[in-house]
Short mmCIF file of C-alpha atoms in Angstrom, two decimals:
data_model
loop_
_atom_site.label_atom_id
_atom_site.label_comp_id
_atom_site.label_asym_id
_atom_site.label_seq_id
_atom_site.Cartn_x
_atom_site.Cartn_y
_atom_site.Cartn_z
CA MET A 81 -11.83 -31.17 -26.96
CA LYS A 82 -13.66 -28.89 -24.28
CA PHE A 83 -13.58 -31.54 -21.42
CA GLU A 84 -9.58 -31.19 -21.79
CA LEU A 85 -9.43 -27.46 -21.51
CA ASN A 86 -12.10 -27.98 -18.69
CA ASN A 87 -9.34 -29.90 -17.10
CA LYS A 88 -6.37 -27.86 -18.56
CA ILE A 89 -7.78 -24.93 -16.66
CA GLY A 90 -8.42 -26.95 -13.37
CA LEU A 91 -4.83 -27.92 -13.09
CA LEU A 92 -2.98 -24.95 -13.46
CA THR A 93 -5.88 -22.93 -11.11
CA VAL A 94 -4.80 -25.66 -8.45
CA VAL A 95 -1.54 -25.21 -9.00
CA LEU A 96 -1.57 -21.11 -8.95
CA ALA A 97 -3.05 -21.30 -5.59
CA PHE A 98 -0.17 -23.99 -4.79
CA VAL A 99 2.22 -21.68 -5.97
CA SER A 100 0.24 -18.66 -4.21
CA MET A 101 0.26 -20.68 -0.70
CA ALA A 102 3.62 -21.71 -0.91
CA LEU A 103 4.21 -18.39 -1.47
CA LEU A 104 2.15 -16.61 1.13
CA PRO A 105 4.61 -16.35 4.03
CA SER A 106 7.39 -14.90 2.25
CA LEU A 107 6.22 -12.46 0.92
CA LEU A 108 3.88 -11.23 4.08
CA THR A 109 7.58 -11.32 5.97
CA THR A 110 7.65 -7.39 7.18
CA GLN A 111 11.19 -7.56 8.04
CA SER A 112 14.14 -7.51 5.49
CA VAL A 113 17.67 -9.16 6.32
CA ASN A 114 18.76 -5.91 6.12
CA ALA A 115 16.26 -3.85 8.21
CA ALA A 116 17.89 -3.44 11.55
CA SER A 117 21.08 -2.28 9.90
CA HIS A 118 19.26 0.25 7.68
CA TRP A 119 16.81 1.06 10.06
CA CYS A 120 19.04 1.35 13.02
CA GLU A 121 21.22 3.49 10.90
CA ASP A 122 18.52 6.17 9.69
CA ARG A 123 18.12 6.86 13.25
CA THR A 124 20.49 8.80 14.34
CA ASP A 125 24.74 9.09 13.88
CA SER A 126 26.35 7.16 16.99
CA GLY A 127 27.83 4.16 16.45
CA SER A 128 27.28 3.07 19.77
CA TRP A 129 23.32 3.27 19.63
CA ASN A 130 23.46 2.15 16.32
CA GLN A 131 25.31 -1.06 17.08
CA GLY A 132 23.34 -1.51 19.78
CA CYS A 133 20.15 -0.96 17.94
CA LYS A 134 20.95 -3.73 15.72
CA ASP A 135 22.61 -6.08 18.56
CA GLY A 136 18.66 -5.48 20.15
CA TRP A 137 16.80 -6.11 17.42
CA TYR A 138 19.47 -9.59 16.01
CA ASP A 139 19.03 -10.87 19.72
CA HIS A 140 15.16 -10.66 19.86
CA ASP A 141 15.30 -12.42 16.23
CA HIS A 142 17.18 -15.54 17.46
CA CYS A 143 15.37 -15.45 21.07
CA LYS A 144 18.68 -14.54 23.20
CA LYS A 145 18.48 -13.31 26.04
CA TYR A 146 17.54 -9.55 26.94
CA SER A 147 21.64 -8.04 27.65
CA PRO A 148 21.39 -4.26 26.52
CA GLY A 149 24.75 -2.92 28.40
CA SER A 150 24.84 0.38 29.29
CA GLY A 151 24.58 4.14 28.26
CA GLU A 152 23.97 5.00 24.06
CA TYR A 153 24.53 1.89 23.78
CA ALA A 154 21.62 0.06 26.26
CA SER A 155 19.37 3.07 24.94
CA GLY A 156 20.02 1.60 20.89
CA TYR A 157 19.31 -1.99 22.01
CA LYS A 158 15.78 -0.78 23.99
CA VAL A 159 15.07 0.02 21.17
CA GLY A 160 16.16 -2.61 18.20
CA TRP A 161 14.67 -5.32 21.22
CA ALA A 162 11.30 -3.50 20.67
CA LYS A 163 11.61 -3.92 16.78
CA GLY A 164 12.57 -7.03 16.67
CA SER A 165 10.59 -10.50 17.37
CA CYS A 166 11.27 -13.37 18.88
CA LYS A 167 9.75 -16.84 16.24
#
């Protein structure tokens, strides 16, 4: 009986360790799907800057080339690009 209990505890420990390792990458991800949208919109009321920020973040996250355009859009794009990361 004691042997069976030790086996169950050991198996439970292995299962918990496996599940923890499987979920670890998603727990460590700091950017949510909508992070760019909310973060950029909280910075300014400028629609052009906000769109540039979102586009820059998206482009960098998706490993696209840096293409900032001009004006306020370019300023926002640069900030968004800095927040993104190509993986």
